[in-house]
Amino acid sequence: MEPITLHTERLVLRPFEERDEAAVAAACDDPDIQRFVPVPEPYTLKDAEDFVRGASPAGWRDDTMYNFGIFTHHGELAGSMGLVRLAQLRSAERQAELGFWTARGHRRKGYTAEAGRAVVEWAFTSLGVERLEWIAQVENEGSRAVAQRLGFVEEGVQRARIVHRGTRRDARIAALLPSDWGYGLDTPYLPSPQA
């Protein structure tokens, strides 16, 4: 996939660049991010360089992760958001997972939900995603609040779903379908009568 840039009223979502490395390092060296996101602890400038110069562009190139830096119109890093676990995107399942983190100082401003709306719209209209998942540790209430604002429907708690820092953790899972946003599905959907 050729990397793209998305725009919202207050934000620019674009692939990370080398000039962003210091901001990524500062944001990810936050215990609140490290508590839930699988980033190195402590998070160093070298970790940011590896991510910005290696993992992030490789994700676009290899269709494994489409990651965006979330920036204010003033150029401040507000967070990161992307589609991950793309193995089923090009299969009959047409699935992806939405992942994100928000930098300290930019939380509770609606930036992550605003960015999420742009990424979800792109996923449904340009990529043909037919099921978008959100998965987070049960205790991650900030992530859950963003998922709820985007319209994700919780489907339950999966025991021991996430291994984080060597410990299995329970996780909430939720899904968003194109029909939840008024779009159709190419694949017919037959909901369970018990659902």
PDB file of C-alpha atoms in Angstrom:
ATOM      1  CA  MET A   1       0.000   0.000   0.000  1.00  0.00           C
ATOM      2  CA  GLU A   2       1.296   3.424  -0.885  1.00  0.00           C
ATOM      3  CA  PRO A   3       1.212   5.561   2.309  1.00  0.00           C
ATOM      4  CA  ILE A   4      -1.477   8.250   2.341  1.00  0.00           C
ATOM      5  CA  THR A   5      -2.366  11.329   4.386  1.00  0.00           C
ATOM      6  CA  LEU A   6      -5.804  11.999   5.857  1.00  0.00           C
ATOM      7  CA  HIS A   7      -7.144  15.364   7.018  1.00  0.00           C
ATOM      8  CA  THR A   8      -9.795  16.253   9.575  1.00  0.00           C
ATOM      9  CA  GLU A   9     -11.040  19.559  10.909  1.00  0.00           C
ATOM     10  CA  ARG A  10      -8.243  19.833  13.496  1.00  0.00           C
ATOM     11  CA  LEU A  11      -5.750  17.131  12.507  1.00  0.00           C
ATOM     12  CA  VAL A  12      -3.404  15.758   9.890  1.00  0.00           C
ATOM     13  CA  LEU A  13      -2.896  11.986   9.871  1.00  0.00           C
ATOM     14  CA  ARG A  14       0.271  11.071   8.004  1.00  0.00           C
ATOM     15  CA  PRO A  15       3.010   8.466   8.052  1.00  0.00           C
ATOM     16  CA  PHE A  16       5.735   9.208  10.559  1.00  0.00           C
ATOM     17  CA  GLU A  17       8.899  10.930   9.331  1.00  0.00           C
ATOM     18  CA  GLU A  18      12.405  11.194  10.801  1.00  0.00           C
ATOM     19  CA  ARG A  19      11.623  14.687  12.110  1.00  0.00           C
ATOM     20  CA  ASP A  20       9.001  13.075  14.413  1.00  0.00           C
ATOM     21  CA  GLU A  21      11.377  10.751  16.247  1.00  0.00           C
ATOM     22  CA  ALA A  22      11.983  12.911  19.331  1.00  0.00           C
ATOM     23  CA  ALA A  23       8.247  13.520  19.769  1.00  0.00           C
ATOM     24  CA  VAL A  24       7.496   9.794  19.405  1.00  0.00           C
ATOM     25  CA  ALA A  25      10.190   8.957  21.973  1.00  0.00           C
ATOM     26  CA  ALA A  26       8.810  11.494  24.451  1.00  0.00           C
ATOM     27  CA  ALA A  27       5.214  10.340  23.955  1.00  0.00           C
ATOM     28  CA  CYS A  28       5.935   6.621  24.253  1.00  0.00           C
ATOM     29  CA  ASP A  29       8.129   7.018  27.331  1.00  0.00           C
ATOM     30  CA  ASP A  30       4.908   7.685  29.245  1.00  0.00           C
ATOM     31  CA  PRO A  31       3.949   5.057  31.868  1.00  0.00           C
ATOM     32  CA  ASP A  32       0.280   5.468  30.891  1.00  0.00           C
ATOM     33  CA  ILE A  33       1.070   4.369  27.323  1.00  0.00           C
ATOM     34  CA  GLN A  34       3.477   1.644  28.429  1.00  0.00           C
ATOM     35  CA  ARG A  35       0.822   0.246  30.770  1.00  0.00           C
ATOM     36  CA  PHE A  36      -1.333  -0.828  27.822  1.00  0.00           C
ATOM     37  CA  VAL A  37       0.658  -0.563  24.583  1.00  0.00           C
ATOM     38  CA  PRO A  38       3.389  -3.058  23.675  1.00  0.00           C
ATOM     39  CA  VAL A  39       6.215  -0.540  23.375  1.00  0.00           C
ATOM     40  CA  PRO A  40       9.679  -0.861  24.950  1.00  0.00           C
ATOM     41  CA  GLU A  41      10.046   0.283  28.551  1.00  0.00           C
ATOM     42  CA  PRO A  42      11.846   2.639  28.918  1.00  0.00           C
ATOM     43  CA  TYR A  43      11.221   4.024  25.435  1.00  0.00           C
ATOM     44  CA  THR A  44      14.319   5.662  23.968  1.00  0.00           C
ATOM     45  CA  LEU A  45      15.142   7.769  20.944  1.00  0.00           C
ATOM     46  CA  LYS A  46      16.648   4.629  19.386  1.00  0.00           C
ATOM     47  CA  ASP A  47      13.289   2.852  19.807  1.00  0.00           C
ATOM     48  CA  ALA A  48      11.574   5.767  18.060  1.00  0.00           C
ATOM     49  CA  GLU A  49      14.128   5.669  15.229  1.00  0.00           C
ATOM     50  CA  ASP A  50      13.543   1.920  14.771  1.00  0.00           C
ATOM     51  CA  PHE A  51       9.795   2.457  14.650  1.00  0.00           C
ATOM     52  CA  VAL A  52       9.790   5.549  12.414  1.00  0.00           C
ATOM     53  CA  ARG A  53      12.485   4.393   9.985  1.00  0.00           C
ATOM     54  CA  GLY A  54      11.821   0.656  10.093  1.00  0.00           C
ATOM     55  CA  ALA A  55       8.583  -0.829  11.420  1.00  0.00           C
ATOM     56  CA  SER A  56       6.185   1.885  10.301  1.00  0.00           C
ATOM     57  CA  PRO A  57       7.281   2.154   6.640  1.00  0.00           C
ATOM     58  CA  ALA A  58       7.653  -1.640   6.456  1.00  0.00           C
ATOM     59  CA  GLY A  59       4.050  -1.979   7.584  1.00  0.00           C
ATOM     60  CA  TRP A  60       2.836   0.094   4.636  1.00  0.00           C
ATOM     61  CA  ARG A  61       5.175  -1.611   2.192  1.00  0.00           C
ATOM     62  CA  ASP A  62       4.360  -5.163   3.334  1.00  0.00           C
ATOM     63  CA  ASP A  63       0.634  -4.579   4.019  1.00  0.00           C
ATOM     64  CA  THR A  64       0.986  -5.592   7.666  1.00  0.00           C
ATOM     65  CA  MET A  65       0.241  -2.254   9.393  1.00  0.00           C
ATOM     66  CA  TYR A  66      -1.062   1.066   8.071  1.00  0.00           C
ATOM     67  CA  ASN A  67       0.065   3.476  10.765  1.00  0.00           C
ATOM     68  CA  PHE A  68      -0.528   7.210  10.976  1.00  0.00           C
ATOM     69  CA  GLY A  69       0.946   9.850  13.219  1.00  0.00           C
ATOM     70  CA  ILE A  70      -1.813  12.138  14.468  1.00  0.00           C
ATOM     71  CA  PHE A  71      -0.706  15.766  14.311  1.00  0.00           C
ATOM     72  CA  THR A  72      -2.459  19.020  15.151  1.00  0.00           C
ATOM     73  CA  HIS A  73      -2.472  21.681  12.461  1.00  0.00           C
ATOM     74  CA  HIS A  74       0.318  23.309  14.480  1.00  0.00           C
ATOM     75  CA  GLY A  75       2.462  20.192  13.964  1.00  0.00           C
ATOM     76  CA  GLU A  76       2.269  18.788  17.501  1.00  0.00           C
ATOM     77  CA  LEU A  77       2.169  15.001  17.852  1.00  0.00           C
ATOM     78  CA  ALA A  78      -1.189  14.104  19.400  1.00  0.00           C
ATOM     79  CA  GLY A  79      -0.928  10.339  19.008  1.00  0.00           C
ATOM     80  CA  SER A  80      -0.759   7.405  16.679  1.00  0.00           C
ATOM     81  CA  MET A  81      -3.459   5.364  15.003  1.00  0.00           C
ATOM     82  CA  GLY A  82      -3.504   2.614  12.505  1.00  0.00           C
ATOM     83  CA  LEU A  83      -4.925  -0.528  11.105  1.00  0.00           C
ATOM     84  CA  VAL A  84      -3.067  -3.579  12.356  1.00  0.00           C
ATOM     85  CA  ARG A  85      -3.399  -7.357  12.039  1.00  0.00           C
ATOM     86  CA  LEU A  86      -4.020  -7.043   8.336  1.00  0.00           C
ATOM     87  CA  ALA A  87      -3.563 -10.736   7.463  1.00  0.00           C
ATOM     88  CA  GLN A  88      -7.321 -11.080   6.923  1.00  0.00           C
ATOM     89  CA  LEU A  89      -7.791  -7.814   5.053  1.00  0.00           C
ATOM     90  CA  ARG A  90      -7.163  -9.345   1.626  1.00  0.00           C
ATOM     91  CA  SER A  91      -9.039 -12.571   2.430  1.00  0.00           C
ATOM     92  CA  ALA A  92     -12.767 -13.333   2.363  1.00  0.00           C
ATOM     93  CA  GLU A  93     -12.960 -12.120   5.990  1.00  0.00           C
ATOM     94  CA  ARG A  94     -12.026  -8.502   4.997  1.00  0.00           C
ATOM     95  CA  GLN A  95     -11.029  -7.722   8.597  1.00  0.00           C
ATOM     96  CA  ALA A  96      -8.592  -5.393  10.323  1.00  0.00           C
ATOM     97  CA  GLU A  97      -8.023  -4.093  13.827  1.00  0.00           C
ATOM     98  CA  LEU A  98      -7.910  -0.439  14.880  1.00  0.00           C
ATOM     99  CA  GLY A  99      -5.098   0.410  17.288  1.00  0.00           C
ATOM    100  CA  PHE A 100      -4.108   3.752  18.785  1.00  0.00           C
ATOM    101  CA  TRP A 101      -2.452   5.696  21.571  1.00  0.00           C
ATOM    102  CA  THR A 102      -2.758   9.335  22.604  1.00  0.00           C
ATOM    103  CA  ALA A 103       0.122  11.503  23.785  1.00  0.00           C
ATOM    104  CA  ARG A 104      -0.052  13.027  27.252  1.00  0.00           C
ATOM    105  CA  GLY A 105      -1.244  16.614  27.010  1.00  0.00           C
ATOM    106  CA  HIS A 106      -3.538  15.779  24.090  1.00  0.00           C
ATOM    107  CA  ARG A 107      -5.916  13.463  25.924  1.00  0.00           C
ATOM    108  CA  ARG A 108      -9.552  14.372  26.560  1.00  0.00           C
ATOM    109  CA  LYS A 109      -9.652  16.788  23.624  1.00  0.00           C
ATOM    110  CA  GLY A 110     -11.454  14.459  21.223  1.00  0.00           C
ATOM    111  CA  TYR A 111      -8.421  14.141  18.937  1.00  0.00           C
ATOM    112  CA  THR A 112      -8.280  10.345  19.007  1.00  0.00           C
ATOM    113  CA  ALA A 113     -11.962   9.911  18.185  1.00  0.00           C
ATOM    114  CA  GLU A 114     -11.664  12.541  15.442  1.00  0.00           C
ATOM    115  CA  ALA A 115      -8.703  10.692  13.950  1.00  0.00           C
ATOM    116  CA  GLY A 116     -10.556   7.421  14.386  1.00  0.00           C
ATOM    117  CA  ARG A 117     -13.494   8.648  12.346  1.00  0.00           C
ATOM    118  CA  ALA A 118     -11.140   9.466   9.462  1.00  0.00           C
ATOM    119  CA  VAL A 119      -9.365   6.095   9.609  1.00  0.00           C
ATOM    120  CA  VAL A 120     -12.626   4.146   9.907  1.00  0.00           C
ATOM    121  CA  GLU A 121     -14.118   6.046   6.954  1.00  0.00           C
ATOM    122  CA  TRP A 122     -11.001   5.277   4.893  1.00  0.00           C
ATOM    123  CA  ALA A 123     -11.065   1.608   5.947  1.00  0.00           C
ATOM    124  CA  PHE A 124     -14.704   1.161   4.928  1.00  0.00           C
ATOM    125  CA  THR A 125     -14.737   3.218   1.739  1.00  0.00           C
ATOM    126  CA  SER A 126     -11.253   2.710   0.284  1.00  0.00           C
ATOM    127  CA  LEU A 127     -10.031  -0.604   1.664  1.00  0.00           C
ATOM    128  CA  GLY A 128     -13.286  -2.559   1.694  1.00  0.00           C
ATOM    129  CA  VAL A 129     -13.020  -3.537   5.365  1.00  0.00           C
ATOM    130  CA  GLU A 130     -16.170  -5.440   6.369  1.00  0.00           C
ATOM    131  CA  ARG A 131     -15.333  -5.990  10.038  1.00  0.00           C
ATOM    132  CA  LEU A 132     -13.144  -3.665  12.063  1.00  0.00           C
ATOM    133  CA  GLU A 133     -12.122  -4.913  15.480  1.00  0.00           C
ATOM    134  CA  TRP A 134     -10.938  -3.118  18.603  1.00  0.00           C
ATOM    135  CA  ILE A 135      -9.211  -5.103  21.348  1.00  0.00           C
ATOM    136  CA  ALA A 136      -7.817  -3.692  24.594  1.00  0.00           C
ATOM    137  CA  GLN A 137      -7.031  -4.735  28.136  1.00  0.00           C
ATOM    138  CA  VAL A 138     -10.141  -4.663  30.308  1.00  0.00           C
ATOM    139  CA  GLU A 139      -8.634  -1.888  32.460  1.00  0.00           C
ATOM    140  CA  ASN A 140      -7.980   0.420  29.489  1.00  0.00           C
ATOM    141  CA  GLU A 141     -10.994   2.688  29.950  1.00  0.00           C
ATOM    142  CA  GLY A 142      -9.558   5.507  27.814  1.00  0.00           C
ATOM    143  CA  SER A 143      -9.297   3.246  24.781  1.00  0.00           C
ATOM    144  CA  ARG A 144     -12.754   1.857  25.474  1.00  0.00           C
ATOM    145  CA  ALA A 145     -14.228   5.374  25.569  1.00  0.00           C
ATOM    146  CA  VAL A 146     -12.766   6.138  22.124  1.00  0.00           C
ATOM    147  CA  ALA A 147     -14.110   2.854  20.708  1.00  0.00           C
ATOM    148  CA  GLN A 148     -17.557   3.637  22.082  1.00  0.00           C
ATOM    149  CA  ARG A 149     -17.484   7.136  20.558  1.00  0.00           C
ATOM    150  CA  LEU A 150     -16.726   5.542  17.181  1.00  0.00           C
ATOM    151  CA  GLY A 151     -19.706   3.196  17.521  1.00  0.00           C
ATOM    152  CA  PHE A 152     -17.897  -0.089  18.196  1.00  0.00           C
ATOM    153  CA  VAL A 153     -20.222  -2.721  19.641  1.00  0.00           C
ATOM    154  CA  GLU A 154     -18.716  -4.695  22.496  1.00  0.00           C
ATOM    155  CA  GLU A 155     -18.857  -8.438  22.029  1.00  0.00           C
ATOM    156  CA  GLY A 156     -17.444  -9.556  25.354  1.00  0.00           C
ATOM    157  CA  VAL A 157     -14.331 -10.224  27.368  1.00  0.00           C
ATOM    158  CA  GLN A 158     -11.787 -12.736  26.139  1.00  0.00           C
ATOM    159  CA  ARG A 159      -9.811 -14.397  28.892  1.00  0.00           C
ATOM    160  CA  ALA A 160      -6.016 -14.228  28.663  1.00  0.00           C
ATOM    161  CA  ARG A 161      -6.244 -12.667  25.156  1.00  0.00           C
ATOM    162  CA  ILE A 162      -3.317 -10.238  25.446  1.00  0.00           C
ATOM    163  CA  VAL A 163       0.199 -11.041  26.599  1.00  0.00           C
ATOM    164  CA  HIS A 164       1.652  -7.778  27.901  1.00  0.00           C
ATOM    165  CA  ARG A 165       5.065  -7.619  29.566  1.00  0.00           C
ATOM    166  CA  GLY A 166       5.063 -11.384  30.083  1.00  0.00           C
ATOM    167  CA  THR A 167       1.627 -11.600  31.707  1.00  0.00           C
ATOM    168  CA  ARG A 168      -1.621 -12.762  30.116  1.00  0.00           C
ATOM    169  CA  ARG A 169      -4.410 -10.222  30.474  1.00  0.00           C
ATOM    170  CA  ASP A 170      -8.135 -10.308  29.819  1.00  0.00           C
ATOM    171  CA  ALA A 171      -9.302  -8.098  26.966  1.00  0.00           C
ATOM    172  CA  ARG A 172     -12.487  -6.525  25.746  1.00  0.00           C
ATOM    173  CA  ILE A 173     -13.295  -7.043  22.091  1.00  0.00           C
ATOM    174  CA  ALA A 174     -15.640  -4.929  20.020  1.00  0.00           C
ATOM    175  CA  ALA A 175     -16.460  -4.679  16.346  1.00  0.00           C
ATOM    176  CA  LEU A 176     -17.633  -2.046  13.925  1.00  0.00           C
ATOM    177  CA  LEU A 177     -19.326  -2.995  10.663  1.00  0.00           C
ATOM    178  CA  PRO A 178     -19.821  -0.752   7.629  1.00  0.00           C
ATOM    179  CA  SER A 179     -23.570  -1.058   8.196  1.00  0.00           C
ATOM    180  CA  ASP A 180     -23.089   0.610  11.615  1.00  0.00           C
ATOM    181  CA  TRP A 181     -22.013   3.688   9.645  1.00  0.00           C
ATOM    182  CA  GLY A 182     -24.675   3.424   6.933  1.00  0.00           C
ATOM    183  CA  TYR A 183     -22.545   1.558   4.371  1.00  0.00           C
ATOM    184  CA  GLY A 184     -23.381  -1.743   2.754  1.00  0.00           C
ATOM    185  CA  LEU A 185     -21.437  -4.984   2.812  1.00  0.00           C
ATOM    186  CA  ASP A 186     -20.260  -6.779  -0.319  1.00  0.00           C
ATOM    187  CA  THR A 187     -20.497 -10.084   1.530  1.00  0.00           C
ATOM    188  CA  PRO A 188     -24.041 -11.011   2.621  1.00  0.00           C
ATOM    189  CA  TYR A 189     -24.515 -10.953   6.406  1.00  0.00           C
ATOM    190  CA  LEU A 190     -26.868 -13.332   8.184  1.00  0.00           C
ATOM    191  CA  PRO A 191     -27.053 -12.284  11.862  1.00  0.00           C
ATOM    192  CA  SER A 192     -27.836 -14.918  14.430  1.00  0.00           C
ATOM    193  CA  PRO A 193     -31.493 -14.752  15.541  1.00  0.00           C
ATOM    194  CA  GLN A 194     -30.153 -14.864  19.123  1.00  0.00           C
ATOM    195  CA  ALA A 195     -27.888 -11.854  18.671  1.00  0.00           C
TER     196      ALA A 195
END
